[in-house]
Coordinates of C-alpha atoms in Angstrom, one line a residue:
P1 CA -17.5 -143.8 37.0
V2 CA -19.4 -146.9 36.0
D3 CA -18.7 -149.9 38.2
N4 CA -18.1 -153.1 36.1
P5 CA -17.4 -156.1 38.3
V6 CA -17.7 -158.7 35.4
D7 CA -14.7 -159.8 33.4
D8 CA -14.5 -160.8 29.7
N9 CA -15.5 -164.4 30.5
G10 CA -18.7 -163.5 32.2
A11 CA -17.5 -164.0 35.7
F12 CA -17.3 -161.6 38.6
F13 CA -13.8 -160.3 39.4
A14 CA -12.1 -162.2 42.2
S15 CA -12.2 -159.0 44.3
T16 CA -16.0 -158.9 44.2
P17 CA -17.5 -159.7 47.7
L18 CA -19.5 -162.9 48.0
V19 CA -19.5 -163.9 44.3
G20 CA -15.9 -163.3 43.2
G21 CA -14.8 -165.8 40.6
L22 CA -18.3 -167.0 39.9
S23 CA -20.2 -166.7 36.5
V24 CA -23.1 -164.3 36.6
W25 CA -25.5 -167.2 36.2
K26 CA -24.1 -169.2 39.2
A27 CA -23.9 -166.0 41.3
N28 CA -27.7 -165.7 41.1
D29 CA -28.2 -168.6 43.5
V30 CA -25.5 -167.4 45.9
V31 CA -27.1 -164.0 46.2
I32 CA -30.5 -165.5 46.8
Q33 CA -29.1 -167.9 49.4
A34 CA -27.4 -165.0 51.2
L35 CA -30.6 -163.0 51.2
D36 CA -32.5 -165.9 52.6
E37 CA -29.9 -166.6 55.3
H38 CA -30.1 -163.0 56.5
K39 CA -33.9 -163.0 56.5
R40 CA -33.9 -160.4 53.7
L41 CA -35.6 -162.5 51.0
V42 CA -39.3 -161.5 50.6
R43 CA -40.2 -163.9 47.8
R44 CA -38.6 -166.3 45.3
E45 CA -40.4 -167.3 42.1
N46 CA -39.4 -168.8 38.7
Y47 CA -41.2 -167.3 35.7
R48 CA -40.7 -167.4 31.9
H49 CA -40.0 -164.1 30.2
S50 CA -38.4 -162.7 27.0
Y51 CA -34.6 -162.3 27.2
P52 CA -32.1 -161.4 24.5
H53 CA -30.1 -164.3 23.1
C54 CA -27.1 -164.4 20.7
W55 CA -28.5 -165.0 17.2
R56 CA -25.5 -167.1 16.4
H57 CA -25.0 -169.2 19.5
K58 CA -28.6 -169.2 20.8
S59 CA -27.3 -168.5 24.3
P60 CA -28.4 -165.7 26.7
I61 CA -26.5 -162.4 26.5
I62 CA -24.7 -160.9 29.4
F63 CA -24.9 -157.2 29.6
R64 CA -22.0 -155.3 31.2
A65 CA -20.5 -151.9 31.1
T66 CA -17.2 -151.9 29.2
R67 CA -14.8 -149.5 27.6
Q68 CA -15.7 -148.7 24.0
W69 CA -14.2 -146.9 21.1
F70 CA -16.0 -144.1 19.4
I71 CA -15.8 -141.8 16.4
G72 CA -16.7 -138.4 17.6
M73 CA -19.4 -136.7 15.5
E74 CA -18.7 -133.2 16.9
E75 CA -15.0 -133.2 17.5
G76 CA -13.2 -130.4 15.7
G77 CA -15.5 -127.4 16.2
K78 CA -17.6 -126.0 13.4
R79 CA -16.0 -128.2 10.7
N80 CA -16.8 -131.4 12.6
L81 CA -17.8 -134.8 11.1
R82 CA -21.5 -134.1 11.5
E83 CA -21.2 -130.8 9.5
V84 CA -19.0 -132.4 6.8
A85 CA -21.5 -135.3 6.5
K86 CA -24.5 -132.9 6.2
A87 CA -22.8 -131.0 3.4
A88 CA -22.0 -134.3 1.7
V89 CA -25.7 -135.3 1.9
D90 CA -26.6 -131.9 0.3
A91 CA -24.4 -132.7 -2.6
T92 CA -25.8 -136.2 -3.2
A93 CA -28.7 -137.1 -5.5
F94 CA -31.4 -139.5 -4.1
Y95 CA -33.6 -142.0 -5.9
P96 CA -36.3 -141.9 -4.7
S97 CA -36.1 -138.3 -3.4
W98 CA -37.5 -139.2 0.1
G99 CA -34.2 -141.0 0.8
R100 CA -32.6 -137.6 1.5
A101 CA -34.8 -136.8 4.5
R102 CA -34.1 -140.3 6.0
L103 CA -30.3 -139.9 5.7
E104 CA -30.4 -136.3 6.9
A105 CA -32.4 -137.4 10.0
M106 CA -29.9 -140.2 10.7
I107 CA -26.9 -137.9 10.4
G108 CA -28.4 -134.9 12.3
N109 CA -29.7 -136.9 15.3
R110 CA -27.1 -139.7 15.7
P111 CA -24.8 -139.7 18.8
D112 CA -21.1 -140.4 18.6
W113 CA -20.5 -143.6 16.6
C114 CA -19.5 -146.6 18.8
V115 CA -17.3 -148.7 16.5
S116 CA -16.2 -151.4 18.9
R117 CA -17.9 -154.7 19.5
Q118 CA -17.2 -157.4 22.1
R119 CA -17.2 -160.6 20.2
N120 CA -14.8 -163.3 19.0
W121 CA -15.4 -163.0 15.3
G122 CA -15.1 -160.1 12.8
T123 CA -12.4 -157.6 11.9
P124 CA -10.1 -156.9 14.8
M125 CA -9.3 -153.3 15.9
G126 CA -5.6 -154.1 15.9
L127 CA -4.8 -151.9 18.9
F128 CA -2.6 -152.3 22.0
V129 CA -3.5 -150.6 25.3
H130 CA -2.1 -150.3 28.8
K131 CA -3.4 -153.1 31.0
E132 CA -4.5 -150.8 33.8
T133 CA -5.2 -147.4 32.2
W134 CA -6.3 -148.6 28.8
E135 CA -4.3 -145.8 27.2
L136 CA -3.2 -146.4 23.7
H137 CA 0.5 -147.5 23.2
P138 CA 2.6 -144.4 22.2
R139 CA 3.7 -146.2 19.0
T140 CA 0.1 -146.9 17.9
D141 CA 0.6 -145.7 14.3
E142 CA 3.7 -147.8 13.8
L143 CA 2.1 -150.9 15.4
T144 CA -1.1 -150.6 13.4
E145 CA 0.9 -150.7 10.2
L146 CA 2.8 -153.8 11.4
V147 CA -0.5 -155.5 12.3
A148 CA -2.0 -154.5 8.9
K149 CA 0.9 -156.1 7.0
R150 CA 0.6 -159.2 9.0
V151 CA -3.2 -159.5 8.3
E152 CA -2.6 -158.7 4.6
K153 CA -0.2 -161.7 4.5
E154 CA -2.0 -164.2 6.9
G155 CA -5.6 -163.0 7.0
I156 CA -7.6 -162.2 10.1
E157 CA -6.1 -165.1 12.0
G158 CA -2.8 -163.4 11.8
W159 CA -4.1 -161.0 14.5
F160 CA -5.9 -163.5 16.6
S161 CA -2.8 -165.8 16.7
L162 CA -0.4 -162.9 17.4
D163 CA 1.2 -162.8 20.8
A164 CA 1.7 -159.2 22.1
S165 CA 5.3 -159.9 22.8
E166 CA 6.1 -160.5 19.2
L167 CA 5.6 -156.8 18.5
L168 CA 6.1 -155.2 21.9
G169 CA 8.8 -157.3 23.4
A170 CA 9.3 -156.5 27.1
E171 CA 6.5 -154.0 26.9
A172 CA 4.0 -156.8 26.7
T173 CA 4.0 -157.0 30.5
D174 CA 2.3 -153.6 30.6
Y175 CA 0.3 -153.6 27.3
K176 CA -2.3 -156.0 25.9
K177 CA -4.1 -156.6 22.6
V178 CA -7.6 -155.0 22.4
P179 CA -9.9 -158.0 22.1
D180 CA -12.7 -156.0 20.5
T181 CA -13.7 -156.3 16.9
L182 CA -15.0 -153.5 14.6
D183 CA -18.7 -152.7 14.0
V184 CA -19.6 -154.6 10.8
W185 CA -20.9 -151.4 9.3
F186 CA -17.4 -149.9 9.6
D187 CA -16.2 -152.9 7.6
S188 CA -18.6 -152.5 4.7
G189 CA -18.5 -148.7 5.0
T190 CA -14.8 -148.5 4.1
T191 CA -15.1 -150.3 0.7
H192 CA -14.6 -146.9 -1.0
T193 CA -11.0 -147.2 0.3
S194 CA -10.4 -151.0 0.3
V195 CA -12.0 -151.5 -3.1
L196 CA -12.5 -148.3 -5.1
E197 CA -9.2 -146.6 -4.3
R198 CA -7.2 -149.8 -5.0
R199 CA -8.6 -150.6 -8.4
E200 CA -7.8 -148.4 -11.3
D201 CA -10.7 -149.8 -13.4
L202 CA -13.3 -148.5 -10.9
K203 CA -14.4 -144.9 -10.5
N204 CA -13.9 -143.2 -7.1
P205 CA -16.1 -141.7 -5.9
A206 CA -18.7 -144.1 -7.2
D207 CA -21.6 -142.8 -9.4
L208 CA -24.2 -144.7 -7.4
Y209 CA -24.6 -146.8 -4.3
L210 CA -27.8 -148.9 -4.2
E211 CA -29.2 -151.0 -1.4
G212 CA -32.4 -151.7 0.6
S213 CA -34.4 -149.1 2.5
D214 CA -32.8 -150.3 5.8
Q215 CA -29.4 -149.1 4.8
H216 CA -29.9 -145.4 5.6
R217 CA -28.9 -146.4 9.1
G218 CA -26.4 -149.0 7.8
W219 CA -24.1 -149.1 4.8
F220 CA -25.2 -145.8 3.3
Q221 CA -24.5 -144.0 6.6
S222 CA -21.2 -145.8 7.5
S223 CA -19.9 -145.2 4.0
L224 CA -20.7 -141.6 4.2
L225 CA -19.2 -141.1 7.7
T226 CA -15.9 -142.9 7.0
S227 CA -15.4 -141.1 3.6
C228 CA -16.2 -137.7 5.1
A229 CA -13.7 -138.4 8.0
M230 CA -11.0 -139.5 5.5
N231 CA -11.8 -137.4 2.3
D232 CA -14.2 -134.6 3.4
R233 CA -16.8 -135.9 0.8
A234 CA -19.3 -138.7 0.2
P235 CA -18.0 -141.8 -1.5
Y236 CA -20.9 -141.7 -4.0
G237 CA -22.6 -139.2 -6.2
A238 CA -26.1 -140.7 -5.7
L239 CA -28.0 -143.2 -3.6
L240 CA -30.7 -145.5 -4.8
T241 CA -33.0 -147.1 -2.3
H242 CA -35.1 -150.2 -3.1
G243 CA -37.7 -152.2 -1.3
F244 CA -37.8 -155.9 -0.6
V245 CA -39.4 -158.9 -2.5
V246 CA -42.7 -160.2 -1.1
D247 CA -45.2 -162.6 -2.5
G248 CA -48.4 -161.7 -4.4
Q249 CA -50.2 -161.1 -1.1
G250 CA -47.5 -158.8 0.3
R251 CA -46.1 -161.4 2.7
K252 CA -42.4 -161.9 3.4
M253 CA -41.1 -165.0 1.7
S254 CA -40.6 -167.9 4.0
K255 CA -39.8 -171.6 3.4
S256 CA -42.2 -172.6 6.2
V257 CA -45.0 -170.7 4.6
G258 CA -44.1 -172.2 1.2
N259 CA -44.3 -168.9 -0.7
V260 CA -40.7 -168.7 -1.9
I261 CA -40.1 -168.2 -5.6
A262 CA -36.5 -169.1 -6.5
P263 CA -34.9 -166.8 -9.1
Q264 CA -33.1 -169.8 -10.6
K265 CA -36.4 -171.6 -11.1
V266 CA -37.8 -168.6 -12.9
M267 CA -34.8 -168.5 -15.2
D268 CA -34.8 -172.2 -15.9
T269 CA -38.5 -172.2 -16.8
L270 CA -39.2 -168.7 -18.3
G271 CA -35.7 -167.4 -19.1
A272 CA -33.5 -164.7 -17.5
D273 CA -35.1 -161.9 -19.5
I274 CA -38.5 -162.6 -17.8
L275 CA -36.9 -162.2 -14.4
R276 CA -35.1 -159.0 -15.5
L277 CA -38.3 -157.6 -17.0
W278 CA -40.2 -158.3 -13.8
V279 CA -37.6 -156.4 -11.8
A280 CA -37.6 -153.5 -14.2
A281 CA -41.4 -153.3 -14.4
T282 CA -41.8 -153.1 -10.6
D283 CA -41.6 -149.8 -8.8
Y284 CA -38.7 -150.7 -6.5
S285 CA -39.3 -147.7 -4.2
G286 CA -41.8 -149.9 -2.4
E287 CA -42.1 -153.7 -1.9
L288 CA -41.6 -155.9 -5.0
S289 CA -44.4 -158.4 -5.3
I290 CA -43.8 -161.6 -7.2
S291 CA -46.0 -164.6 -7.8
D292 CA -46.8 -167.1 -10.6
E293 CA -49.8 -164.9 -11.6
I294 CA -47.6 -161.8 -11.7
L295 CA -45.0 -163.6 -13.8
K296 CA -47.7 -164.7 -16.3
R297 CA -48.5 -161.0 -16.9
V298 CA -44.8 -160.3 -17.3
V299 CA -44.6 -163.1 -19.9
E300 CA -47.4 -161.5 -21.8
A301 CA -45.7 -158.1 -21.7
Y302 CA -42.5 -159.7 -23.0
R303 CA -44.3 -161.4 -25.8
R304 CA -45.8 -158.1 -26.9
I305 CA -42.4 -156.5 -27.2
R306 CA -40.7 -159.6 -28.7
N307 CA -43.5 -160.0 -31.3
T308 CA -43.1 -156.4 -32.3
L309 CA -39.3 -156.9 -32.6
R310 CA -39.9 -160.0 -34.8
F311 CA -42.1 -158.0 -37.1
L312 CA -39.4 -155.4 -37.5
L313 CA -36.7 -158.0 -38.1
A314 CA -38.8 -159.9 -40.6
N315 CA -39.8 -156.9 -42.6
T316 CA -36.3 -155.5 -42.9
S317 CA -34.6 -158.9 -43.6
D318 CA -34.1 -157.9 -47.3
F319 CA -33.1 -154.3 -46.4
D320 CA -29.5 -153.0 -46.5
A321 CA -29.3 -149.5 -45.3
A322 CA -26.1 -148.8 -47.2
Q323 CA -27.9 -149.7 -50.5
H324 CA -31.6 -149.2 -49.9
A325 CA -32.0 -146.3 -47.4
V326 CA -34.2 -143.5 -48.5
P327 CA -33.1 -139.9 -47.6
M328 CA -35.1 -138.4 -44.8
G329 CA -36.6 -135.7 -47.0
E330 CA -37.9 -138.3 -49.4
L331 CA -39.6 -140.6 -46.9
L332 CA -43.4 -140.8 -47.0
E333 CA -45.1 -138.5 -44.6
I334 CA -46.4 -141.3 -42.3
D335 CA -42.9 -142.7 -42.1
R336 CA -41.5 -139.4 -41.0
F337 CA -44.3 -139.1 -38.4
A338 CA -43.5 -142.6 -37.1
L339 CA -39.8 -141.6 -36.7
A340 CA -40.9 -138.4 -34.9
Q341 CA -42.9 -140.5 -32.5
A342 CA -39.9 -142.8 -32.0
Q343 CA -37.7 -139.8 -31.3
M344 CA -40.1 -138.6 -28.6
M345 CA -40.3 -142.0 -27.1
A346 CA -36.5 -142.5 -27.1
T347 CA -36.0 -139.1 -25.4
A348 CA -38.5 -139.9 -22.7
V349 CA -37.0 -143.4 -22.1
Q350 CA -33.5 -142.0 -21.8
A351 CA -34.7 -139.5 -19.2
D352 CA -36.3 -142.4 -17.3
Y353 CA -33.1 -144.3 -17.3
D354 CA -31.2 -141.2 -16.1
R355 CA -33.6 -141.1 -13.1
Y356 CA -33.3 -144.9 -12.6
E357 CA -37.1 -145.1 -13.1
F358 CA -37.0 -148.5 -14.9
H359 CA -40.7 -149.2 -14.4
L360 CA -41.5 -146.1 -16.5
V361 CA -39.0 -147.4 -19.2
V362 CA -40.9 -150.7 -19.4
Q363 CA -44.3 -148.9 -19.5
R364 CA -43.2 -146.7 -22.3
L365 CA -41.7 -149.5 -24.3
Q366 CA -44.9 -151.6 -23.9
Q367 CA -47.1 -148.7 -24.8
Y368 CA -45.0 -147.8 -27.8
C369 CA -45.0 -151.4 -29.1
S370 CA -48.7 -151.9 -28.6
E371 CA -50.1 -148.5 -29.4
E372 CA -47.9 -146.3 -31.6
L373 CA -46.5 -149.3 -33.5
G374 CA -48.9 -152.2 -33.2
G375 CA -52.1 -150.2 -32.9
F376 CA -51.3 -147.8 -35.7
Y377 CA -48.1 -147.6 -37.7
L378 CA -47.4 -151.2 -38.4
D379 CA -51.1 -151.9 -38.9
V380 CA -51.2 -149.3 -41.7
L381 CA -47.8 -150.2 -43.0
K382 CA -48.7 -153.9 -43.8
D383 CA -50.4 -153.0 -47.0
R384 CA -47.4 -151.1 -48.4
L385 CA -44.9 -153.7 -47.2
Y386 CA -46.9 -156.7 -48.6
T387 CA -48.4 -155.3 -51.8
T388 CA -45.9 -152.8 -53.3
A389 CA -42.9 -154.0 -55.4
A390 CA -40.0 -155.3 -53.3
G391 CA -37.6 -152.6 -54.3
S392 CA -40.2 -149.8 -54.8
P393 CA -39.6 -146.4 -53.3
A394 CA -42.7 -146.8 -51.2
R395 CA -41.6 -150.1 -49.7
R396 CA -38.0 -148.9 -49.2
S397 CA -39.3 -145.8 -47.4
A398 CA -41.2 -148.0 -45.0
Q399 CA -38.1 -150.2 -44.4
T400 CA -35.9 -147.2 -43.8
A401 CA -38.1 -146.1 -41.0
L402 CA -38.5 -149.6 -39.7
A403 CA -34.8 -150.2 -39.6
L404 CA -34.2 -147.0 -37.6
I405 CA -37.0 -147.8 -35.2
R406 CA -35.8 -151.4 -34.9
D407 CA -32.2 -150.3 -33.9
T408 CA -33.5 -147.7 -31.5
L409 CA -35.8 -150.2 -29.8
L410 CA -33.0 -152.7 -29.4
K411 CA -30.6 -150.1 -27.9
L412 CA -33.3 -148.9 -25.5
M413 CA -34.4 -152.3 -24.3
A414 CA -30.8 -153.7 -24.0
P415 CA -30.3 -152.8 -20.3
I416 CA -33.4 -154.7 -19.4
L417 CA -34.1 -157.4 -22.0
S418 CA -30.3 -158.0 -22.4
F419 CA -30.4 -161.5 -23.9
T420 CA -33.2 -160.7 -26.4
A421 CA -31.5 -157.5 -27.6
E422 CA -28.2 -159.2 -28.0
E423 CA -29.7 -162.1 -29.9
A424 CA -31.4 -159.8 -32.3
W425 CA -28.3 -157.6 -32.7
R426 CA -26.3 -160.7 -33.6
I427 CA -28.8 -161.6 -36.3
L428 CA -28.6 -158.2 -37.8
R429 CA -24.9 -157.7 -37.5
P430 CA -23.1 -161.1 -37.1
Q431 CA -19.6 -159.4 -37.4
A432 CA -20.3 -156.3 -35.3
P433 CA -19.5 -155.9 -31.6
T434 CA -22.2 -156.4 -29.0
V435 CA -25.2 -154.2 -28.7
F436 CA -23.8 -153.0 -25.4
A437 CA -21.0 -151.3 -27.3
E438 CA -23.5 -149.0 -29.0
L439 CA -24.4 -145.5 -27.8
W440 CA -27.8 -143.9 -27.3
R441 CA -26.6 -140.6 -28.6
D442 CA -28.1 -139.6 -31.9
M443 CA -30.0 -142.8 -32.4
L444 CA -32.4 -141.2 -34.8
P445 CA -31.6 -138.5 -37.4
P446 CA -33.6 -135.2 -37.2
V447 CA -37.0 -135.7 -38.8
V448 CA -37.7 -133.3 -41.7
D449 CA -40.7 -131.1 -40.8
G450 CA -41.3 -133.1 -37.6
D451 CA -42.7 -130.2 -35.6
H452 CA -45.4 -129.7 -38.3
L453 CA -46.1 -133.4 -38.8
V454 CA -46.8 -134.4 -35.2
P455 CA -49.8 -132.1 -34.5
K456 CA -51.2 -132.8 -38.0
W457 CA -51.0 -136.6 -37.6
Q458 CA -52.4 -136.4 -34.0
R459 CA -55.5 -134.9 -35.6
I460 CA -55.6 -137.7 -38.1
L461 CA -55.2 -140.3 -35.4
A462 CA -58.1 -138.9 -33.4
V463 CA -60.4 -139.2 -36.4
R464 CA -59.0 -142.6 -37.3
A465 CA -59.9 -143.8 -33.7
A466 CA -63.5 -142.6 -34.2
V467 CA -63.6 -144.4 -37.6
Q468 CA -62.4 -147.6 -36.0
R469 CA -65.1 -147.5 -33.4
E470 CA -67.8 -147.0 -36.0
L471 CA -66.3 -149.9 -38.1
E472 CA -66.4 -152.2 -35.1
A473 CA -70.0 -151.4 -34.4
V474 CA -71.0 -152.2 -38.1
R475 CA -68.9 -155.3 -38.0
Q476 CA -70.6 -156.5 -34.8
A477 CA -73.9 -155.9 -36.5
G478 CA -72.9 -158.4 -39.2
T479 CA -73.0 -155.8 -42.0
I480 CA -69.3 -156.2 -42.9
G481 CA -66.6 -158.7 -42.2
S482 CA -63.2 -157.0 -42.1
S483 CA -62.7 -153.3 -42.3
L484 CA -61.5 -153.6 -45.9
Q485 CA -65.0 -154.6 -46.9
A486 CA -66.2 -151.1 -45.9
E487 CA -66.2 -147.7 -47.4
V488 CA -66.2 -144.7 -45.1
A489 CA -67.4 -141.2 -45.6
I490 CA -66.2 -138.6 -43.1
I491 CA -67.6 -135.2 -42.3
A492 CA -64.9 -133.2 -40.4
T493 CA -64.5 -129.8 -38.8
P494 CA -62.3 -127.4 -40.9
D495 CA -59.1 -128.1 -39.0
D496 CA -59.5 -131.9 -39.2
Y497 CA -60.7 -131.6 -42.8
A498 CA -57.5 -129.9 -43.8
A499 CA -55.3 -132.7 -42.3
L500 CA -57.4 -135.5 -43.8
A501 CA -58.0 -134.0 -47.2
A502 CA -54.2 -133.5 -47.6
L503 CA -53.9 -137.3 -47.7
G504 CA -55.9 -137.6 -50.9
D505 CA -56.6 -141.3 -51.9
D506 CA -54.1 -142.4 -49.3
L507 CA -56.7 -141.7 -46.6
R508 CA -58.1 -145.2 -47.2
F509 CA -54.8 -146.8 -46.2
V510 CA -54.9 -144.9 -42.9
T511 CA -58.4 -146.0 -42.1
I512 CA -57.7 -149.5 -43.6
T513 CA -60.8 -149.4 -45.7
S514 CA -61.3 -149.9 -49.4
A515 CA -62.5 -146.4 -49.9
A516 CA -62.5 -143.2 -47.8
T517 CA -63.8 -139.7 -48.5
V518 CA -63.8 -136.6 -46.4
A519 CA -65.9 -133.4 -46.6
A520 CA -65.9 -130.3 -44.4
G521 CA -68.9 -129.6 -42.1
A522 CA -69.9 -128.0 -38.9
T523 CA -71.0 -131.2 -37.3
P524 CA -68.6 -134.2 -37.5
S525 CA -70.0 -137.5 -38.6
I526 CA -68.8 -140.9 -39.9
S527 CA -70.8 -143.2 -42.1
V528 CA -69.8 -146.8 -43.0
T529 CA -71.3 -148.7 -45.9
P530 CA -70.3 -152.2 -47.3
S531 CA -68.5 -152.0 -50.6
K532 CA -70.5 -153.1 -53.6
Y533 CA -67.3 -154.1 -55.5
T534 CA -65.2 -157.3 -55.7
K535 CA -62.4 -158.3 -53.4
C536 CA -58.9 -158.4 -54.8
E537 CA -57.4 -161.7 -54.0
R538 CA -53.9 -160.2 -53.5
C539 CA -54.4 -157.0 -51.4
W540 CA -57.9 -157.9 -50.1
H541 CA -59.2 -154.4 -51.0
W542 CA -62.7 -154.3 -52.6
R543 CA -62.2 -152.3 -55.8
A544 CA -64.1 -151.4 -58.9
D545 CA -61.2 -152.3 -61.2
V546 CA -60.8 -155.9 -60.0
G547 CA -60.6 -158.0 -63.2
A548 CA -60.1 -155.0 -65.4
D549 CA -56.9 -156.6 -66.7
P550 CA -57.8 -159.8 -68.6
G551 CA -54.4 -161.3 -67.8
H552 CA -55.1 -161.0 -64.0
P553 CA -58.9 -161.4 -63.6
A554 CA -58.7 -161.7 -59.7
L555 CA -56.5 -158.6 -59.1
C556 CA -57.2 -154.9 -58.8
G557 CA -55.5 -152.3 -60.9
R558 CA -52.9 -151.2 -58.4
C559 CA -51.8 -154.8 -57.7
V560 CA -51.3 -155.3 -61.4
A561 CA -49.2 -152.2 -61.5
N562 CA -47.2 -153.3 -58.6
L563 CA -46.6 -156.7 -60.1
V564 CA -45.9 -156.0 -63.8
G565 CA -46.2 -152.2 -64.2
A566 CA -44.5 -149.1 -62.9
G567 CA -46.0 -149.5 -59.4
E568 CA -48.7 -147.4 -57.7
P569 CA -47.9 -143.8 -56.5
R570 CA -47.9 -143.4 -52.7
R571 CA -47.2 -140.0 -51.2
F572 CA -48.4 -140.1 -47.6
A573 CA -49.2 -143.6 -46.4

């Protein structure tokens, strides 16, 4: 038995010798005086030391042994709460995966759960016990229900203002209210019952619980234990653990240090999507760093995505899919390849979303906009979009691919860049529902011959990159201005030659030069020479047939054909 001579008010019981009725603080002097009077005091000295204080009242804490209420972890034999919880952890998915080991350790090593707290605020336990034996009242279930109905009607104060005699009558002379309150983790840990079970619009168990990395010993664990005790399962299908926000130097944010960045200020100055993009772009499994410099980089990333989106919107503004869409089998080869790339990107992004790896989503979207689109496809496409006839099959083929890519990009970015995606969707479809009513499933139709096109065009892209490096070196030397002033001759290995030669005259559009030839050879090489011809004022290509039509002395033959003739033939690019 543990002797506890201190009452609920911090004073010794009256029956305690020498100090009965005194607070523990006043009793200190009495004890020292008695020791001194009996010549038993060796030394007395005041010294400053660390001592626990109440965080709310800033006063010293009195430690005393008291009766507590526990949830037993190993009551019930083999199928006890600990074993049920372990099985529930095994059935839970974790993001990141290391969260499993942390929760397993908490469940496997924890003692019985003490759920009572000695304080005057919080959720009451709502129990009545015998004043001497502390045994529960024999009608505890009935009384608990009566207390619950009163609290439901009057709030927590309904319990604190309740006199025991109101429910117990004459028995109140032998029984008293338990003054303890519940562990706060028990409060939040039972939201699966108080919230999920009561609301028909919410799923129970929840798909996901997410919180900071300190909650394996807090909310994650209390939710698991209470649900396992009540329902033999976890209240969630998965747990996501995130870190905490720090400044650019990794320091905790503090007003006294002056390193706090207020979310509202970021939204007021940069917009909510910048804040959302910063969150998504940061690997939340560790600490999330934020500073003005970091936000500047986020703004640049946002502009790259937004500018790509603006290009797609602008170049499909006169395109109506119902009237102008080109069947998949009739699209130009480069358009089908671009759609195959978009399909691969979309599949990868959806997998990232499924794993809650939002920073990978942002990386893929950024790379796709800057590399696959901005660095290649859209760069090559500009000539066809701007120089061919507005309603020509070549231009409609490009717009068909761009419209599909545009809608796919909007759907994929909507969970992160929500306001930007919604704004663009409203521009495209003023009468349609929100973009958030759209589905990811089957965003892009199957690409005709896609499995063959991807490896073929990857070869073409590798050679194109080498051509661009050579063009840049010649431009830096001052021999040419833009790449369209150049003519390029390529010697390619047999495999590369087959892919390049298949493009025919369209190869020059892929290299963005005024002329391009390819020949097979054992040793690859690239030679760049400035064109000796005249620049077309409309398409900026340097061609031998500029001025051949007296009616259009400043234009090349294909521009004349696109303006007043049947249009130029385009098969691949």
